[in-house]
Short mmCIF file of C-alpha atoms in Angstrom, two decimals:
data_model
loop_
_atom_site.label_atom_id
_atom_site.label_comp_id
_atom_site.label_asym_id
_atom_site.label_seq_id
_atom_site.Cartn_x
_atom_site.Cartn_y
_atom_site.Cartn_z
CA UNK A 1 0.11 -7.69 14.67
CA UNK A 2 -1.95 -8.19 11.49
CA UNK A 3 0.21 -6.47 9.13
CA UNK A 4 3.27 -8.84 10.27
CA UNK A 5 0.81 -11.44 8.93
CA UNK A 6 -0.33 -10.24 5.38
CA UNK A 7 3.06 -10.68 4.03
CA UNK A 8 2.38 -14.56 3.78
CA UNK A 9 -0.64 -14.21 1.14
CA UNK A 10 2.23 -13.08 -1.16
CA UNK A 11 4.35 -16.70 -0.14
CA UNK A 12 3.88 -19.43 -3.27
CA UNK A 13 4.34 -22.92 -1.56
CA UNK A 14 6.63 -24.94 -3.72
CA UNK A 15 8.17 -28.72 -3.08
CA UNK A 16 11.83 -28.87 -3.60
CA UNK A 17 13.21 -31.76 -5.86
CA UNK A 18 16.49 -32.60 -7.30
CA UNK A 19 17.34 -30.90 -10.29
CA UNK A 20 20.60 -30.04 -12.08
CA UNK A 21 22.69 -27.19 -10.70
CA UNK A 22 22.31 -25.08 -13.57
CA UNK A 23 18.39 -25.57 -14.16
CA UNK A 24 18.21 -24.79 -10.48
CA UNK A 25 19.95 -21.58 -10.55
CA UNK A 26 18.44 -20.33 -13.47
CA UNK A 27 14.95 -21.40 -12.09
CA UNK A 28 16.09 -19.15 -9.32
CA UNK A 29 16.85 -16.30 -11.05
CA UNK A 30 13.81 -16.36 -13.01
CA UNK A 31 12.13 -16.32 -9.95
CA UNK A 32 14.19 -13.42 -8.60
CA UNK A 33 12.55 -11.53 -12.66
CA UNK A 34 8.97 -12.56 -10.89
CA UNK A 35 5.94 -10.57 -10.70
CA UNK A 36 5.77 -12.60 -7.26
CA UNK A 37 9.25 -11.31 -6.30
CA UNK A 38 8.57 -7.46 -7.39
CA UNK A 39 5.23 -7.48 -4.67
CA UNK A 40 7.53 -9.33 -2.33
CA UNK A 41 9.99 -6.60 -2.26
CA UNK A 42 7.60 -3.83 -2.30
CA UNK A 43 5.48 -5.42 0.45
CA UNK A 44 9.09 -5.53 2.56
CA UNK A 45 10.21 -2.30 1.34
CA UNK A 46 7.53 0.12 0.00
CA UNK A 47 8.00 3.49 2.54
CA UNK A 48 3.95 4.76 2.12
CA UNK A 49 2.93 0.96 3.30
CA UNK A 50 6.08 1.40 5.94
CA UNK A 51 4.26 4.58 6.85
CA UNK A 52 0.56 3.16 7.46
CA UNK A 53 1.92 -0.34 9.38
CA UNK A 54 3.96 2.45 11.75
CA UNK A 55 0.32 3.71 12.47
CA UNK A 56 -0.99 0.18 13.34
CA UNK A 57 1.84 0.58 16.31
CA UNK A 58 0.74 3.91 17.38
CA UNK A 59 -2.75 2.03 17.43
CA UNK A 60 -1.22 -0.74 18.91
CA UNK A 61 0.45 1.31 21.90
CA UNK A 62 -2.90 3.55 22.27
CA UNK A 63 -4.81 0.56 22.63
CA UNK A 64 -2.40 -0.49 25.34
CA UNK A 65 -2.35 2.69 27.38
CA UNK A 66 -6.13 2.86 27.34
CA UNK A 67 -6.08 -0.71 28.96
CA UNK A 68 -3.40 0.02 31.46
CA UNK A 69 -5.19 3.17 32.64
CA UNK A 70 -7.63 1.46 33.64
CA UNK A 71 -5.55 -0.79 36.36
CA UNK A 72 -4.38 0.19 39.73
CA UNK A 73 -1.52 2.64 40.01
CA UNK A 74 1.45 2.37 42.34
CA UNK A 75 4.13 4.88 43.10
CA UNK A 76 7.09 5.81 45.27
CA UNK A 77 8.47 9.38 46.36
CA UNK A 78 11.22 10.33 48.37
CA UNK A 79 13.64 12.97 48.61
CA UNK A 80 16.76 13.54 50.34
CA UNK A 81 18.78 17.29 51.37
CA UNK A 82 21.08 19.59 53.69
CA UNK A 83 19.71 22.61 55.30
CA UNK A 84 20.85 24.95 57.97
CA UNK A 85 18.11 25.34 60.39
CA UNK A 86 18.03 28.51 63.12
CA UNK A 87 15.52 28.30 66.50
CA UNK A 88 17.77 30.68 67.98
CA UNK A 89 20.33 28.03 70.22
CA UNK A 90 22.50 29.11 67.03
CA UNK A 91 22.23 27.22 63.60
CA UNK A 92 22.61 23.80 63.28
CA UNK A 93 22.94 21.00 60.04
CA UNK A 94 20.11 18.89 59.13
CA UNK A 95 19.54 16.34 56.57
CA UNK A 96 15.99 15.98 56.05
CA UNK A 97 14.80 12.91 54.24
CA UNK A 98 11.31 11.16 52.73
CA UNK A 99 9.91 8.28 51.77
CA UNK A 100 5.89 7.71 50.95
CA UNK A 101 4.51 4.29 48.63
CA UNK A 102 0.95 5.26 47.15
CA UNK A 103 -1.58 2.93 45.83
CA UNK A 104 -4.41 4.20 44.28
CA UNK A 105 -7.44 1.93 42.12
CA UNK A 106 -10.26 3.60 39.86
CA UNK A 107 -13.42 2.65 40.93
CA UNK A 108 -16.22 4.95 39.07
CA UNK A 109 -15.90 6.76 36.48
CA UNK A 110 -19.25 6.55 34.91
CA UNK A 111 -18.06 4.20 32.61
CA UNK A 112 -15.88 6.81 30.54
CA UNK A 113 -12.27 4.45 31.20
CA UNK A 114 -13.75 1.46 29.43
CA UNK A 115 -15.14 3.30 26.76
CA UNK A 116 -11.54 4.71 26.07
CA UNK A 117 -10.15 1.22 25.77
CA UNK A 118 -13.02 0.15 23.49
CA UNK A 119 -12.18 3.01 21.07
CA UNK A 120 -8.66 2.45 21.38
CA UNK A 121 -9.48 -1.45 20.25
CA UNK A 122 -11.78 0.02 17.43
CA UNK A 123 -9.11 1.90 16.57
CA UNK A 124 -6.89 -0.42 15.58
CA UNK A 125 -9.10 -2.68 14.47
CA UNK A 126 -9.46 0.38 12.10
CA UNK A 127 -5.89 0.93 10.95
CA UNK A 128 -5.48 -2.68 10.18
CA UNK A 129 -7.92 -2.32 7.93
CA UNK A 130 -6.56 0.91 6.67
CA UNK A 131 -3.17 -1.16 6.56
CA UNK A 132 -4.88 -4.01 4.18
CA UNK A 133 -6.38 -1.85 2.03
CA UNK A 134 -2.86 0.13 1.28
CA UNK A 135 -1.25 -3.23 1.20
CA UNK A 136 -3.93 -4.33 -2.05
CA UNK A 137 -3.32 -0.72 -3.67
CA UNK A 138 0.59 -1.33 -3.75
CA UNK A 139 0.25 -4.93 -4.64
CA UNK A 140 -1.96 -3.71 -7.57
CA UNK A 141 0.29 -1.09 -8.68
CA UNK A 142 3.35 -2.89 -8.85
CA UNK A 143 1.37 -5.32 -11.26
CA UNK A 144 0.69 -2.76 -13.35
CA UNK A 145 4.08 -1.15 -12.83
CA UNK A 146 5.59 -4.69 -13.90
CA UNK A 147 3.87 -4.74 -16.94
CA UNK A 148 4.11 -1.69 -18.02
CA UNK A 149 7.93 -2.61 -17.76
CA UNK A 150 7.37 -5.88 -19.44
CA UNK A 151 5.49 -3.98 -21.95
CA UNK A 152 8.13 -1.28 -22.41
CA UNK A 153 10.99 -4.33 -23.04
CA UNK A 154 8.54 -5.98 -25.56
CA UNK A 155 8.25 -2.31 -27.65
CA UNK A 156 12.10 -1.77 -27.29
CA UNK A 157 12.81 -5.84 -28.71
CA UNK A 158 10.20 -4.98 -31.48
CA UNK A 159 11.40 -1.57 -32.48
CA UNK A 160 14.94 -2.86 -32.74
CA UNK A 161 13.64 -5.65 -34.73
CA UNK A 162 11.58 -3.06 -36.56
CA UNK A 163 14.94 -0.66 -37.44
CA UNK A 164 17.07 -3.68 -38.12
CA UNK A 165 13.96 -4.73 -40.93
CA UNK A 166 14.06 -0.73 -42.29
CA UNK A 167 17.80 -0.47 -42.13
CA UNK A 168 17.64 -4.06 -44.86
CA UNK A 169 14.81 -2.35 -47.01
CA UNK A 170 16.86 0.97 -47.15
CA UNK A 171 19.83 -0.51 -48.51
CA UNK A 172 17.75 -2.73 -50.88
CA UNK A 173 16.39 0.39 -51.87
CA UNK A 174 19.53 2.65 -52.32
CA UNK A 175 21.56 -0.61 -54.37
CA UNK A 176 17.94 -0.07 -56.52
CA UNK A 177 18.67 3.81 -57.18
CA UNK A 178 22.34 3.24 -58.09
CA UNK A 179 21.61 0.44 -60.44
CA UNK A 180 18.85 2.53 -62.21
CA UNK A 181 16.04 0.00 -60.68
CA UNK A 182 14.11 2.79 -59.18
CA UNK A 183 13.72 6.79 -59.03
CA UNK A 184 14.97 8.46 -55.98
CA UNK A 185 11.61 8.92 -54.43
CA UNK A 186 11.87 5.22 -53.05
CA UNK A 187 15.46 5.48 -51.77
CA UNK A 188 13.97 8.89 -50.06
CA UNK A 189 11.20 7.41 -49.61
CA UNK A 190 12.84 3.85 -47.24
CA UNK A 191 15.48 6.57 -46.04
CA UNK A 192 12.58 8.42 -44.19
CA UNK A 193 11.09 5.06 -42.83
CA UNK A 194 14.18 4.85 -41.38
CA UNK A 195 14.86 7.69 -39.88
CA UNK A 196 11.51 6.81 -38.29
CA UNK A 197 12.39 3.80 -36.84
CA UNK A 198 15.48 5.09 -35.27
CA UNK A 199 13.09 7.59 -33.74
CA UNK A 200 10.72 4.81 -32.57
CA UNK A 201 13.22 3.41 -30.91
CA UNK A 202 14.74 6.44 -29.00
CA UNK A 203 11.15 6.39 -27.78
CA UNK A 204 10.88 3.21 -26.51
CA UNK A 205 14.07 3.39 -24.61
CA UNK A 206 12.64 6.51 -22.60
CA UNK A 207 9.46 4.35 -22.21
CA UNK A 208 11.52 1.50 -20.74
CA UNK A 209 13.63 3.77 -18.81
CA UNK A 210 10.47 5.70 -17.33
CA UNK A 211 8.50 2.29 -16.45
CA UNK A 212 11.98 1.03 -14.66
CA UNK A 213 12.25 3.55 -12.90
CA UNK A 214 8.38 3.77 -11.75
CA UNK A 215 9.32 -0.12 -10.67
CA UNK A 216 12.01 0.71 -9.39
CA UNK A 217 10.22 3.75 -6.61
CA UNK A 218 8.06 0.71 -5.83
CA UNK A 219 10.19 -2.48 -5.10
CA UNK A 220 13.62 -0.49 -4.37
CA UNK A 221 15.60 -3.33 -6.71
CA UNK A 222 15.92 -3.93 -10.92
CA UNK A 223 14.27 -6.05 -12.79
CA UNK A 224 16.41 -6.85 -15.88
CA UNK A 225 13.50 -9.52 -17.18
CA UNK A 226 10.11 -9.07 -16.40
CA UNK A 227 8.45 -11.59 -17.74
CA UNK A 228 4.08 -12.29 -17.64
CA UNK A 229 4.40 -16.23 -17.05
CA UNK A 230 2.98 -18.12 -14.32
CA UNK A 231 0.58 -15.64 -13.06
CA UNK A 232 -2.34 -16.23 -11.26
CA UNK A 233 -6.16 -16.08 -13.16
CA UNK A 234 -8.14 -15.89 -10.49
CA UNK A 235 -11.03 -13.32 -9.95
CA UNK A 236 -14.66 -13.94 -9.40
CA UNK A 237 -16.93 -15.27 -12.30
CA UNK A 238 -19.08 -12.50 -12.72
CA UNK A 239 -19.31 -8.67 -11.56
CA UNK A 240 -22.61 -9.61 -9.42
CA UNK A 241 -20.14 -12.20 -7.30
CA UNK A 242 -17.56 -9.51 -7.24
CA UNK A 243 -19.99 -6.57 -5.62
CA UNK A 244 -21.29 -8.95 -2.86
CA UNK A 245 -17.26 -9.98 -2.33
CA UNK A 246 -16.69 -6.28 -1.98
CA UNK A 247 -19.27 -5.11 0.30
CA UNK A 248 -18.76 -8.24 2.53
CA UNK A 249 -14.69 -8.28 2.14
CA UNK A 250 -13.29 -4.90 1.25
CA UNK A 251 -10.74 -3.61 4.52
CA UNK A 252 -12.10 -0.31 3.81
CA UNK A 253 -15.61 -0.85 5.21
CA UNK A 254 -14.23 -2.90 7.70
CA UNK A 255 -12.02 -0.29 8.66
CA UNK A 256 -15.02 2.36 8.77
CA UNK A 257 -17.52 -0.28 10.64
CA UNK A 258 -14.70 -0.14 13.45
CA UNK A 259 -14.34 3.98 13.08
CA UNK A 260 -17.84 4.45 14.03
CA UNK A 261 -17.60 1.82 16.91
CA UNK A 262 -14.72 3.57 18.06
CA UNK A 263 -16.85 6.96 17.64
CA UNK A 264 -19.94 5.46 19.48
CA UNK A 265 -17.53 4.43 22.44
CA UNK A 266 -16.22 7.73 22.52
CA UNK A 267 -19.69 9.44 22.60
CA UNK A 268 -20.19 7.13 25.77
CA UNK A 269 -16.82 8.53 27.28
CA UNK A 270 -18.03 11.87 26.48
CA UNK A 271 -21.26 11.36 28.51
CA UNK A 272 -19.30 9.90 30.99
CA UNK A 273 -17.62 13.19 31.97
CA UNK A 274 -20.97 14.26 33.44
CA UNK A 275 -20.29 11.66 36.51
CA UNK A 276 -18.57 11.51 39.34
CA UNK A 277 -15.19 10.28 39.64
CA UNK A 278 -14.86 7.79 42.69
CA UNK A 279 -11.29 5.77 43.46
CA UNK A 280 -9.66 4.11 46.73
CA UNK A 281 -6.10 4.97 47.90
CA UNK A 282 -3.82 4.02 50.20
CA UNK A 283 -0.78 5.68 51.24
CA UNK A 284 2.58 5.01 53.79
CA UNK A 285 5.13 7.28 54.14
CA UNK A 286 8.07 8.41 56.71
CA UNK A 287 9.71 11.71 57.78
CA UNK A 288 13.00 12.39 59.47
CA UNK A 289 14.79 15.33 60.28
CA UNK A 290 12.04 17.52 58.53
CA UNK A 291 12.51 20.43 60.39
CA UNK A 292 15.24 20.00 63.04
CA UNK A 293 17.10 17.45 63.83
CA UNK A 294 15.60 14.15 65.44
CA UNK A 295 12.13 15.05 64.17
CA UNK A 296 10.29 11.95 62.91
CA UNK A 297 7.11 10.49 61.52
CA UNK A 298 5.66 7.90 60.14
CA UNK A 299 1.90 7.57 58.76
CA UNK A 300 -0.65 5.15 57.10
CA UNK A 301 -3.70 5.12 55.60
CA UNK A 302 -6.52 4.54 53.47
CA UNK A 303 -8.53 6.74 51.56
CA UNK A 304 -11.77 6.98 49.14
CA UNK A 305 -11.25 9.83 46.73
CA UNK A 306 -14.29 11.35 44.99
CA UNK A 307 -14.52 14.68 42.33
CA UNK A 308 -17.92 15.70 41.41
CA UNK A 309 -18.05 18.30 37.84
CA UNK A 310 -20.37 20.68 39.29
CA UNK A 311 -20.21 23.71 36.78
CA UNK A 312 -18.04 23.30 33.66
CA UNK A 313 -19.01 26.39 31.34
CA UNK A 314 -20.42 24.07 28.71
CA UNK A 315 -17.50 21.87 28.11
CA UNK A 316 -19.06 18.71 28.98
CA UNK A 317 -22.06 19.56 26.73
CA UNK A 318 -18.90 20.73 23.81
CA UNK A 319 -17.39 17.71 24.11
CA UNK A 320 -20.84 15.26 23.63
CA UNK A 321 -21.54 17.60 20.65
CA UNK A 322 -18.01 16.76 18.86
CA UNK A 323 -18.29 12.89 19.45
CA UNK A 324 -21.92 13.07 18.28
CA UNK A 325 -20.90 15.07 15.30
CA UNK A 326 -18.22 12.34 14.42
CA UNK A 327 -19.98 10.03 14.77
CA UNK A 328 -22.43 11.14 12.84
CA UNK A 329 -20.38 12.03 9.79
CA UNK A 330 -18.89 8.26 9.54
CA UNK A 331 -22.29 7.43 8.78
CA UNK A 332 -22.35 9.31 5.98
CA UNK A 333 -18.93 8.36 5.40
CA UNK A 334 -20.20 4.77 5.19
CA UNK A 335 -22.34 4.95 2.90
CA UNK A 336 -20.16 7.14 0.32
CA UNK A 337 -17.45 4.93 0.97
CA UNK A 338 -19.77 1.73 -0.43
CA UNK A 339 -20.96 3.69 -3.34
CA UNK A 340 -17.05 3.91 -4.26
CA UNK A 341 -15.96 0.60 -4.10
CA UNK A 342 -18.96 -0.60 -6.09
CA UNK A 343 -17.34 1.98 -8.76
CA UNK A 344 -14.56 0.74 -8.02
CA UNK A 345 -15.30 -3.06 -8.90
CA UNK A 346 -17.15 -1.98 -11.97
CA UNK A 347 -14.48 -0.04 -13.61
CA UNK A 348 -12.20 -2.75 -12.81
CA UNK A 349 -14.05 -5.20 -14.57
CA UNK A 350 -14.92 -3.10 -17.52
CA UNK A 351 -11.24 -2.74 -18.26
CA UNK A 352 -10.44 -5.98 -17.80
CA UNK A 353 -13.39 -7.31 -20.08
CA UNK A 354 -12.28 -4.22 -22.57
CA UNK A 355 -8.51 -5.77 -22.06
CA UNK A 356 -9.87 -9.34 -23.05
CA UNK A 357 -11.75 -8.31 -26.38
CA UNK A 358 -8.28 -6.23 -27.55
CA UNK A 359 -6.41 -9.36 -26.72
CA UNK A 360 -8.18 -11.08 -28.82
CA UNK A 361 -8.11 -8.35 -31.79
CA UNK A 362 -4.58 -8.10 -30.96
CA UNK A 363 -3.65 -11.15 -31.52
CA UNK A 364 -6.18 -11.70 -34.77
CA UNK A 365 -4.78 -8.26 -36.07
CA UNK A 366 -1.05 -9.63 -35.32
CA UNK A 367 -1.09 -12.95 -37.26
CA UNK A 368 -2.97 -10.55 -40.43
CA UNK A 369 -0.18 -8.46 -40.28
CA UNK A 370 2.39 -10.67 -40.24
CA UNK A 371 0.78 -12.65 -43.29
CA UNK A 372 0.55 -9.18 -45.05
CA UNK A 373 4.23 -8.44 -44.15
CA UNK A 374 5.81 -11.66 -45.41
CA UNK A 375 3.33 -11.73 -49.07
CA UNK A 376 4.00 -7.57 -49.22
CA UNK A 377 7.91 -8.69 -49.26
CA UNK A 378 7.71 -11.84 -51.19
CA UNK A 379 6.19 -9.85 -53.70
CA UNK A 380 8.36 -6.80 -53.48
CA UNK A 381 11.14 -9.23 -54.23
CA UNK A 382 9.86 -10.14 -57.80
CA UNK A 383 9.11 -6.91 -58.22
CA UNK A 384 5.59 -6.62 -57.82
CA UNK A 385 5.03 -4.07 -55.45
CA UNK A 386 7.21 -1.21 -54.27
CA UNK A 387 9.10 -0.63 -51.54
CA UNK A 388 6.97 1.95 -50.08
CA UNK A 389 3.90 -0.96 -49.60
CA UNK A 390 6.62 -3.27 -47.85
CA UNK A 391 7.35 -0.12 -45.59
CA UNK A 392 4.24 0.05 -44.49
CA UNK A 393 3.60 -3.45 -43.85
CA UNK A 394 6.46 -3.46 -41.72
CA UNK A 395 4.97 -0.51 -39.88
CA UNK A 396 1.75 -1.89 -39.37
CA UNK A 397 3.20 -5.09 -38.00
CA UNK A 398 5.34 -3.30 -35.53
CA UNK A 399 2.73 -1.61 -34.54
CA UNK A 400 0.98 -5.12 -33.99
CA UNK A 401 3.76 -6.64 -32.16
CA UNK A 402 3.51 -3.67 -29.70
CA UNK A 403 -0.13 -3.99 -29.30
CA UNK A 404 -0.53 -7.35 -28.76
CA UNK A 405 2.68 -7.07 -25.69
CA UNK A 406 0.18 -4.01 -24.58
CA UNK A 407 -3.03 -5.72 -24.16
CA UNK A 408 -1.63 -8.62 -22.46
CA UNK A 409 0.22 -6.69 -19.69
CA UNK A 410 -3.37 -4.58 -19.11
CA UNK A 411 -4.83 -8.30 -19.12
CA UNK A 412 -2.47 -9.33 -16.12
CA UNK A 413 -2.92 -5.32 -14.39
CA UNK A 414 -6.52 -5.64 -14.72
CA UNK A 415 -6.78 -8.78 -12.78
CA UNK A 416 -4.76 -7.23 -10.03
CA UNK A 417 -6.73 -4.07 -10.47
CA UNK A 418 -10.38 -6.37 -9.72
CA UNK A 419 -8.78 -7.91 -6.60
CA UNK A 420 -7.53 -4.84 -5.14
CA UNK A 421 -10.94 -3.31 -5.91
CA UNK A 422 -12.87 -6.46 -4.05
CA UNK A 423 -10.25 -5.63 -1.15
CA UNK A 424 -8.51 -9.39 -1.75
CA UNK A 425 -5.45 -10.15 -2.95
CA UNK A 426 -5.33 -14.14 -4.06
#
């Protein structure tokens, strides 16, 4: 089955060499922190992709039950009982007893049996394409689940750093007050900063508790350590590539192109009802003691079978209506369906390309900051500036830190978020 299969895109190959037992095992258990290993575990684990592969076996089995009605048929019936039987000599026992073997083939059926099979093959053809395209949505939502919790540890690390930097500046300011140095606006004034930095960092503990959890509903395990190294870059060069990817590639249309194969085949079937049903038989079978006791018999025979619909108060006519109808709207469906995955690709790309130009501010806006930060507190140190300006340089690069850990998790998402939109996952 296809799905069985899909699991292996996710597989890096790797080439073991000797290492040292120690860089080994913690190689391994940054693996085990992977982006790789959070899809792994989702793909293994996820119940709504669980859910949709089950589906490919219902396919699976309908697909084989529309080829096996089409074979030859054999079957066996017998019975076996005690009766009291009266012809008036008085009543006597009898154990009556039966045996028949029946063969029976499908010959005609205006063509309505292999029409069945080919919508049952359509029909999975179908749901494997359903199952690919649920298997690219999950793989491109655990990305972005992953960094979102890589991006919630980064804020916590930098709003600790941030409170340990206010907690320094408020006792700075509060050995100021009691020597005189300054009024008691600026010990309020670094107090208050620090207050707010506690408070930032209550929130990014709910943050990183929230985005853990989200992982967590995903991949059913913790990640301790996500980490955004060793990731793959690939995506096609330009949006134009991408759109002729997606309308060649994506499961989705696939998945339709097969619907309305499987609806053509079942207009045929549909027509097919207006036929006659032909089929051979042949039958041997064996009576004793049927009706008193000693009575036998044995026959054998063959047999052509035929059923002609004559009058069927419009259902035939019904039915040709509803496949036609179906058919009909996956047409429509089609084309709605390619309208939405070039959306799709194009608002993928424009947040990627938007993720790329606030890297790059991000990380401009970052190393400004942190120059800002250190002169703001060299100079606060002689006395040049006051503590308020050094507050807010700490603030602003904070906020900069957090930022710049943003952008780059949306960097890795996005990438995941084009692929899944093209209908590949590389």
């Amino acid at each position: 089955m296809k799905k069985s299969l899909i699991a292996a895109i996710f597989a890096f190959g790797s080439i073991l060499t000797a290492v040292p037992p120690l860089a080994y095992a913690q190689s391994a258990n940054a693996n085990s922190q992977s982006l790789q290993s959070a899809i792994e575990a989702a793909v293994l684990g996820e119940p709504s992709l669980q859910a949709v592969g089950a589906m490919v076996n219902v396919s699976q089995s309908q697909y084989q039950l529309a080829r096996a009605n089409r074979r030859s048929s054999v079957g066996a019936q017998g019975s076996f009982g005690a009766s009291s039987a009266d012809f008036g000599a008085g009543s006597r026992e009898i154990y009556p007893r039966s045996l028949a073997i029946a063969w029976e083939r499908r010959v005609f059926d205006g063509g309505a049996s292999l029409a069945q099979v080919s919508a049952a093959e359509y029909n999975l053809a179908a749901q494997n394409g359903e199952y690919e395209n649920a298997l690219n949505q999950l793989v491109a939502e655990v990305a972005k689940a992953y960094s979102d919790a890589y991006v919630a540890g980064q804020a916590l690390r930098f709003a600790n750093d941030n409170l340990a930097a206010m907690q320094r500046y408020a006792n700075d300011a509060t050995l100021q007050f009691n020597a005189g140095e300054v009024p008691v606006s600026r010990k309020a004034e670094a107090l208050a900063a620090l207050a707010g930095a506690q408070s930032l960092v209550s929130e990014a503990q709910g943050s990183l508790a929230t985005a853990n959890a989200n992982l967590r509903r995903l991949t059913g395990r913790d990640f301790t350590n996500p980490n955004l190294d060793g990731l793959p870059n690939y995506i096609p060069q330009n949006i134009a590539t991408a759109r002729e990817q997606a309308l060649a590639d994506h499961p989705l249309l696939a998945a339709n192109k097969a619907k309305l194969a499987a609806a053509e085949a079942m207009v045929r079937a549909a027509y097919a009802s207006r036929y006659p049903n032909v089929s051979v038989s042949a039958r041997a079978s064996t009576v004793r003691d049927q009706f008193l006791a000693g009575y036998k018999s044995d026959d054998i025979g063959a047999y052509v079978n035929f059923s002609v619909p004559l009058w069927t108060a419009g259902r035939t006519s019904a039915n040709i209506d509803v496949a036609r109808a179906n058919r009909d709207a996956l047409k429509s469906q089609n084309a709605a369906i390619n309208r939405n995955i070039i959306f799709g690709v194009e608002r993928a790309y424009a947040d990627y390309e938007a993720a790329q130009a606030s890297l790059i501010a991000a990380r401009a806006s970052l190393n400004a900051r942190q120059i800002a930060k250190d002169s703001v507190e060299a100079e606060f140190r002689v006395g040049m500036r006051p503590i308020v300006d050094l507050l807010n340089a700490q603030r602003d690069l904070t906020s900069a830190q957090m930022a710049l850990a943003m952008t780059s998790g949306k960097l890795i998402s996005t990438r995941y978020q084009i692929m899944a939109a093209i209908g590949i996952m590389n």
